[in-house]
Short mmCIF file of C-alpha atoms in Angstrom, two decimals:
data_model
loop_
_atom_site.label_atom_id
_atom_site.label_comp_id
_atom_site.label_asym_id
_atom_site.label_seq_id
_atom_site.Cartn_x
_atom_site.Cartn_y
_atom_site.Cartn_z
CA MET T 1108 1.57 -235.15 48.94
CA ASP T 1109 0.42 -234.26 52.62
CA PRO T 1110 -2.89 -232.20 51.48
CA GLY T 1111 -2.02 -228.99 53.16
CA ASN T 1112 0.70 -228.33 50.17
CA HIS T 1113 -1.39 -228.06 47.81
CA SER T 1114 -4.60 -226.92 48.69
CA THR T 1115 -4.79 -223.42 49.28
CA VAL T 1116 -7.14 -223.04 52.11
CA THR T 1117 -5.21 -223.66 55.27
CA ALA T 1118 -8.66 -222.61 56.78
CA PHE T 1119 -11.91 -222.78 57.55
CA ILE T 1120 -15.62 -219.92 57.62
CA LEU T 1121 -18.16 -221.99 59.38
CA ALA T 1122 -21.52 -220.34 58.77
CA GLY T 1123 -23.70 -221.56 61.29
CA LEU T 1124 -26.99 -221.95 61.99
CA THR T 1125 -28.24 -218.11 60.95
CA LYS T 1126 -26.34 -214.62 60.52
CA CYS T 1127 -28.85 -212.43 61.66
CA PRO T 1128 -27.43 -210.69 64.42
CA GLU T 1129 -30.88 -210.37 66.34
CA LEU T 1130 -31.03 -214.25 66.52
CA GLN T 1131 -27.76 -215.48 67.74
CA LEU T 1132 -27.71 -214.70 71.60
CA PRO T 1133 -31.32 -216.64 72.15
CA LEU T 1134 -29.82 -219.14 70.34
CA PHE T 1135 -26.79 -219.46 72.19
CA LEU T 1136 -28.73 -219.52 75.17
CA LEU T 1137 -31.36 -222.33 73.64
CA PHE T 1138 -27.98 -223.82 72.51
CA LEU T 1139 -26.04 -224.18 75.54
CA GLY T 1140 -29.33 -225.28 77.45
CA ILE T 1141 -28.96 -228.37 75.38
CA TYR T 1142 -25.21 -229.07 76.13
CA VAL T 1143 -25.70 -228.98 79.28
CA VAL T 1144 -28.84 -230.92 80.14
CA THR T 1145 -26.56 -233.40 77.40
CA VAL T 1146 -23.46 -233.62 79.38
CA VAL T 1147 -25.03 -233.06 82.26
CA GLY T 1148 -28.13 -235.93 81.97
CA ASN T 1149 -25.45 -238.20 79.65
CA LEU T 1150 -22.63 -237.78 83.00
CA GLY T 1151 -25.36 -238.23 86.10
CA MET T 1152 -26.70 -241.67 83.52
CA ILE T 1153 -22.69 -242.99 83.70
CA THR T 1154 -22.50 -242.25 86.69
CA LEU T 1155 -25.47 -243.93 88.32
CA ILE T 1156 -25.24 -247.10 86.18
CA GLY T 1157 -21.67 -247.77 87.68
CA LEU T 1158 -21.68 -246.92 90.69
CA SER T 1159 -25.37 -249.36 91.28
CA PRO T 1160 -24.52 -252.94 91.09
CA PRO T 1161 -28.33 -253.35 90.49
CA LEU T 1162 -27.54 -252.21 86.76
CA HIS T 1163 -24.31 -254.17 86.26
CA THR T 1164 -26.86 -255.43 83.47
CA PRO T 1165 -26.39 -255.94 79.20
CA MET T 1166 -29.32 -253.51 79.05
CA TYR T 1167 -27.59 -250.65 81.26
CA TYR T 1168 -24.07 -251.23 80.05
CA PHE T 1169 -25.49 -250.61 76.36
CA LEU T 1170 -27.38 -247.47 77.73
CA SER T 1171 -23.80 -245.85 79.30
CA SER T 1172 -22.01 -246.86 76.42
CA LEU T 1173 -24.43 -244.98 74.24
CA SER T 1174 -24.62 -242.28 76.50
CA PHE T 1175 -20.78 -241.63 76.52
CA ILE T 1176 -21.72 -241.90 72.59
CA ASP T 1177 -23.87 -239.27 73.44
CA LEU T 1178 -22.57 -237.05 74.88
CA CYS T 1179 -18.75 -237.22 73.02
CA HIS T 1180 -20.22 -236.54 69.65
CA SER T 1181 -22.24 -233.25 71.06
CA SER T 1182 -19.07 -232.00 72.34
CA VAL T 1183 -17.33 -232.27 69.24
CA VAL T 1184 -19.96 -230.15 67.54
CA THR T 1185 -21.72 -228.03 70.00
CA PRO T 1186 -18.47 -225.60 71.93
CA LYS T 1187 -17.89 -224.90 68.65
CA LEU T 1188 -21.36 -223.73 67.49
CA LEU T 1189 -21.31 -221.92 71.03
CA VAL T 1190 -18.05 -219.34 69.65
CA HIS T 1191 -19.78 -218.91 66.28
CA PHE T 1192 -22.77 -217.30 67.98
CA VAL T 1193 -20.47 -215.02 70.04
CA SER T 1194 -18.46 -214.15 67.46
CA GLU T 1195 -18.10 -212.21 63.91
CA ARG T 1196 -16.60 -215.22 61.96
CA SER T 1197 -16.33 -219.23 63.13
CA ILE T 1198 -12.51 -219.71 61.82
CA ILE T 1199 -11.56 -223.20 62.53
CA SER T 1200 -8.21 -224.71 60.88
CA TYR T 1201 -7.34 -227.19 58.00
CA ALA T 1202 -6.14 -229.70 61.40
CA ALA T 1203 -9.05 -228.85 63.67
CA CYS T 1204 -11.62 -228.94 60.74
CA MET T 1205 -10.19 -233.00 58.83
CA THR T 1206 -10.63 -234.07 64.02
CA GLN T 1207 -13.43 -233.13 63.76
CA LEU T 1208 -14.94 -234.82 61.28
CA TYR T 1209 -13.79 -237.43 62.54
CA PHE T 1210 -14.60 -237.89 65.98
CA PHE T 1211 -17.48 -236.87 64.78
CA LEU T 1212 -18.46 -239.70 61.72
CA VAL T 1213 -16.43 -242.43 64.54
CA PHE T 1214 -19.75 -241.72 67.71
CA VAL T 1215 -22.15 -241.17 64.39
CA ILE T 1216 -21.82 -244.21 63.34
CA ALA T 1217 -21.12 -246.57 66.31
CA GLU T 1218 -24.77 -245.19 67.75
CA CYS T 1219 -25.83 -246.37 64.00
CA HIS T 1220 -24.49 -249.80 65.74
CA MET T 1221 -24.94 -249.48 68.91
CA LEU T 1222 -29.07 -248.79 69.04
CA ALA T 1223 -28.61 -252.06 66.54
CA VAL T 1224 -27.23 -253.48 69.80
CA MET T 1225 -29.59 -252.21 72.54
CA ALA T 1226 -32.08 -254.08 69.81
CA TYR T 1227 -30.49 -257.27 69.36
CA ASP T 1228 -30.42 -257.28 73.46
CA ARG T 1229 -34.19 -256.16 74.42
CA TYR T 1230 -34.71 -259.88 71.13
CA ALA T 1231 -33.16 -261.35 73.73
CA ALA T 1232 -34.50 -260.58 76.42
CA ILE T 1233 -37.81 -261.06 75.21
CA CYS T 1234 -37.77 -264.00 72.95
CA ASN T 1235 -35.51 -265.77 74.32
CA PRO T 1236 -36.25 -264.96 78.67
CA LEU T 1237 -34.41 -268.38 79.87
CA LEU T 1238 -31.49 -268.72 77.67
CA TYR T 1239 -31.30 -264.49 78.48
CA ASN T 1240 -28.39 -264.86 80.50
CA VAL T 1241 -25.69 -267.00 78.34
CA THR T 1242 -27.34 -265.15 75.06
CA MET T 1243 -25.48 -261.64 76.90
CA SER T 1244 -22.62 -262.86 78.27
CA ASN T 1245 -20.37 -260.26 79.36
CA SER T 1246 -17.83 -261.71 76.88
CA VAL T 1247 -20.35 -261.58 74.26
CA CYS T 1248 -21.95 -257.35 75.63
CA SER T 1249 -17.79 -256.34 75.41
CA TRP T 1250 -17.03 -258.36 72.03
CA MET T 1251 -20.17 -256.12 70.88
CA VAL T 1252 -19.12 -253.16 72.30
CA LEU T 1253 -16.18 -253.36 70.41
CA GLY T 1254 -17.13 -253.72 67.10
CA VAL T 1255 -19.16 -250.79 67.31
CA TYR T 1256 -16.01 -248.78 68.57
CA MET T 1257 -14.53 -250.47 65.38
CA THR T 1258 -16.88 -249.80 62.78
CA GLY T 1259 -16.95 -246.31 63.73
CA MET T 1260 -12.97 -245.90 63.46
CA ILE T 1261 -13.39 -248.08 60.57
CA GLY T 1262 -15.94 -245.63 58.57
CA ALA T 1263 -14.52 -242.08 59.94
CA THR T 1264 -10.60 -243.66 59.20
CA ALA T 1265 -11.69 -244.38 55.62
CA HIS T 1266 -14.25 -241.20 54.87
CA THR T 1267 -10.88 -238.69 56.67
CA GLY T 1268 -8.55 -240.43 54.07
CA CYS T 1269 -10.62 -238.84 50.98
CA MET T 1270 -11.43 -236.09 52.40
CA LEU T 1271 -7.19 -235.81 53.02
CA ARG T 1272 -6.68 -235.56 49.16
CA VAL T 1273 -9.47 -233.19 47.84
CA ILE T 1274 -7.76 -230.42 46.94
CA PHE T 1275 -9.30 -226.77 48.52
CA CYS T 1276 -9.46 -223.62 46.46
CA LYS T 1277 -12.86 -222.82 45.10
CA ALA T 1278 -13.58 -220.46 49.09
CA ASP T 1279 -13.23 -220.92 52.82
CA THR T 1280 -16.43 -220.82 54.04
CA ILE T 1281 -18.32 -223.81 55.05
CA ASN T 1282 -22.09 -223.66 54.30
CA HIS T 1283 -23.04 -225.21 57.41
CA TYR T 1284 -22.01 -225.12 61.30
CA PHE T 1285 -19.34 -227.96 61.73
CA CYS T 1286 -16.99 -229.72 59.55
CA ASP T 1287 -19.22 -232.38 57.65
CA LEU T 1288 -19.00 -234.47 54.44
CA PHE T 1289 -21.27 -232.84 51.82
CA PRO T 1290 -19.96 -229.12 52.39
CA LEU T 1291 -16.24 -229.52 52.54
CA LEU T 1292 -17.06 -231.93 49.21
CA GLY T 1293 -18.81 -228.36 47.95
CA LEU T 1294 -15.84 -226.60 48.53
CA SER T 1295 -13.68 -228.69 46.39
CA CYS T 1296 -11.85 -227.89 43.41
CA SER T 1297 -11.00 -231.58 42.83
CA SER T 1298 -12.60 -235.09 41.34
CA THR T 1299 -15.07 -235.73 44.25
CA TYR T 1300 -16.37 -238.41 42.39
CA ILE T 1301 -14.82 -241.17 45.17
CA ASN T 1302 -15.51 -239.20 47.72
CA GLU T 1303 -19.06 -239.49 47.11
CA VAL T 1304 -19.64 -243.41 45.90
CA ILE T 1305 -17.38 -244.22 49.40
CA VAL T 1306 -19.85 -242.12 51.45
CA LEU T 1307 -23.07 -243.45 49.87
CA CYS T 1308 -21.55 -247.41 49.89
CA PHE T 1309 -20.31 -246.14 54.41
CA SER T 1310 -24.03 -244.43 54.21
CA ALA T 1311 -26.55 -247.28 52.58
CA PHE T 1312 -24.37 -249.56 54.88
CA ASN T 1313 -24.00 -247.73 58.34
CA ILE T 1314 -27.32 -246.41 57.87
CA CYS T 1315 -29.81 -249.41 56.48
CA PHE T 1316 -27.64 -252.52 58.75
CA PRO T 1317 -28.30 -251.46 61.22
CA THR T 1318 -32.05 -250.45 60.87
CA LEU T 1319 -33.14 -254.16 59.11
CA ALA T 1320 -31.04 -255.18 62.06
CA ILE T 1321 -33.30 -253.45 64.63
CA LEU T 1322 -36.75 -254.15 62.44
CA GLY T 1323 -36.34 -257.60 62.27
CA SER T 1324 -35.31 -257.48 66.52
CA TYR T 1325 -38.75 -255.87 66.81
CA VAL T 1326 -40.86 -257.60 64.44
CA PHE T 1327 -39.99 -260.68 66.81
CA ILE T 1328 -40.74 -258.51 70.14
CA ILE T 1329 -43.70 -257.72 68.64
CA ALA T 1330 -44.62 -261.27 67.66
CA SER T 1331 -43.72 -262.67 71.24
CA ILE T 1332 -45.03 -259.66 73.18
CA LEU T 1333 -49.38 -260.16 71.05
CA GLN T 1334 -49.15 -263.96 73.10
CA ILE T 1335 -48.77 -262.25 76.38
CA ARG T 1336 -52.32 -263.13 77.71
CA SER T 1337 -52.61 -260.87 80.13
CA SER T 1338 -52.27 -256.83 79.92
CA GLU T 1339 -49.91 -255.96 82.38
CA GLY T 1340 -47.41 -258.09 80.28
CA ARG T 1341 -47.63 -257.25 77.00
CA SER T 1342 -47.93 -253.33 78.63
CA LYS T 1343 -44.29 -253.79 80.79
CA ALA T 1344 -42.78 -255.20 78.48
CA PHE T 1345 -43.55 -252.84 75.47
CA SER T 1346 -41.94 -250.43 78.13
CA THR T 1347 -38.24 -251.39 77.81
CA CYS T 1348 -38.79 -250.45 74.55
CA SER T 1349 -40.29 -247.45 73.41
CA SER T 1350 -38.24 -245.15 74.34
CA HIS T 1351 -35.43 -247.30 72.27
CA ILE T 1352 -38.03 -246.33 69.41
CA SER T 1353 -38.09 -242.73 69.96
CA ALA T 1354 -34.41 -242.51 69.75
CA VAL T 1355 -34.33 -244.99 66.96
CA ILE T 1356 -36.63 -242.95 64.46
CA VAL T 1357 -35.57 -239.68 65.62
CA PHE T 1358 -31.99 -240.69 64.63
CA PHE T 1359 -31.84 -242.55 60.99
CA GLY T 1360 -34.77 -240.00 60.22
CA SER T 1361 -31.92 -237.54 60.66
CA VAL T 1362 -28.67 -239.08 59.74
CA THR T 1363 -30.96 -240.79 56.18
CA PHE T 1364 -32.37 -237.10 55.35
CA MET T 1365 -28.19 -236.28 56.30
CA TYR T 1366 -26.55 -238.42 53.90
CA LEU T 1367 -28.24 -240.59 51.72
CA GLN T 1368 -29.90 -237.94 49.15
CA PRO T 1369 -27.68 -235.21 46.18
CA SER T 1370 -25.75 -232.76 47.96
CA THR T 1371 -27.64 -229.61 46.86
CA VAL T 1372 -26.94 -226.50 47.67
CA SER T 1373 -31.33 -226.33 49.47
CA SER T 1374 -30.14 -230.10 51.12
CA MET T 1375 -27.53 -229.00 53.00
CA ASP T 1376 -29.39 -226.42 54.09
CA GLN T 1377 -32.38 -228.56 55.81
CA GLY T 1378 -29.48 -231.11 56.53
CA LYS T 1379 -28.16 -227.81 58.88
CA VAL T 1380 -31.92 -228.49 60.48
CA SER T 1381 -32.09 -232.05 60.30
CA SER T 1382 -28.01 -232.87 61.76
CA ILE T 1383 -30.02 -230.79 65.10
CA PHE T 1384 -32.12 -233.29 65.65
#
C-alpha cells in the first residue's frame, strides 16, 4: 500500500535550530556565509584538480570525490535551513522529506567510506611507496569510488524503504532542521522496531568498519613514519595526513553522537547541534 494512503500526515513542519526570532537573521547570514564558502571551496577544489595534470593522482582523485560528496551533502540540507530562517514556518511535503532523507543518507554513508578509502591511499603511499602506482592504479581507484557510492545508495535505500512503511499520525512537527531518521521515527504511531534495528546495524557498520580501517591504516602509517630518520622526512610524511585526521575526528565524532545513542528528546536536541559539524 502506498504510504501516503494510510498516513494522515502529508506534510511536515521543520522545527529548525531555534525559536528565537532575534536569532533568525544572524543565523541566516552565518549559515549563508558558511554555505557559500562550502560551495565555492568544493567547486574550486574539483575544478583545480580537474584542470591541473600534475594533480591527476589517486590522492587528489579521492580528494575531488570527497569535495563532490561534501558539496552534495551540504546542498541537500542547507537551502531548506536558510528558507526556515526567513519564513514563519518551514513546511516540507512528505515526498520531499523522504527524498531529502534518501540523498542525505547517500552522501553521509559515502563520506564515511570515502574517508576510509583516503586513509588506505595514504597507507599505500607511505608504507609501500615502490608499489604505490600498482596498488592504486586508475582501475582500482575507480572501483573503490564506485564501491563508496554503491554502499551509500544501498544503505540509503534500506533506511528510506523502511521509513516509507512507517505510519505518521502523532504530529507533523519534526524536531530538527531537516528530515533525519530519529526525528522522523519519533512521529510514528506504528511500530518502529525494525527501523531502529536497521539504523543500529547499518550505523554500526558504516561507522565502525571505516573507523577500524582508518585506525588500522594509521597504525602502519605512524610505524613507518617513526622509521624515517630525518625529522624533515617525518614532518613531510605526517603533513599529508594531518588534514585527513582532523576531518575524520570531526565527521565520525558527530555522526557517532547522532546515530549510536538512544533516540530521546534531549539527544535529538543535542543531535541538531552535533549535525551542524
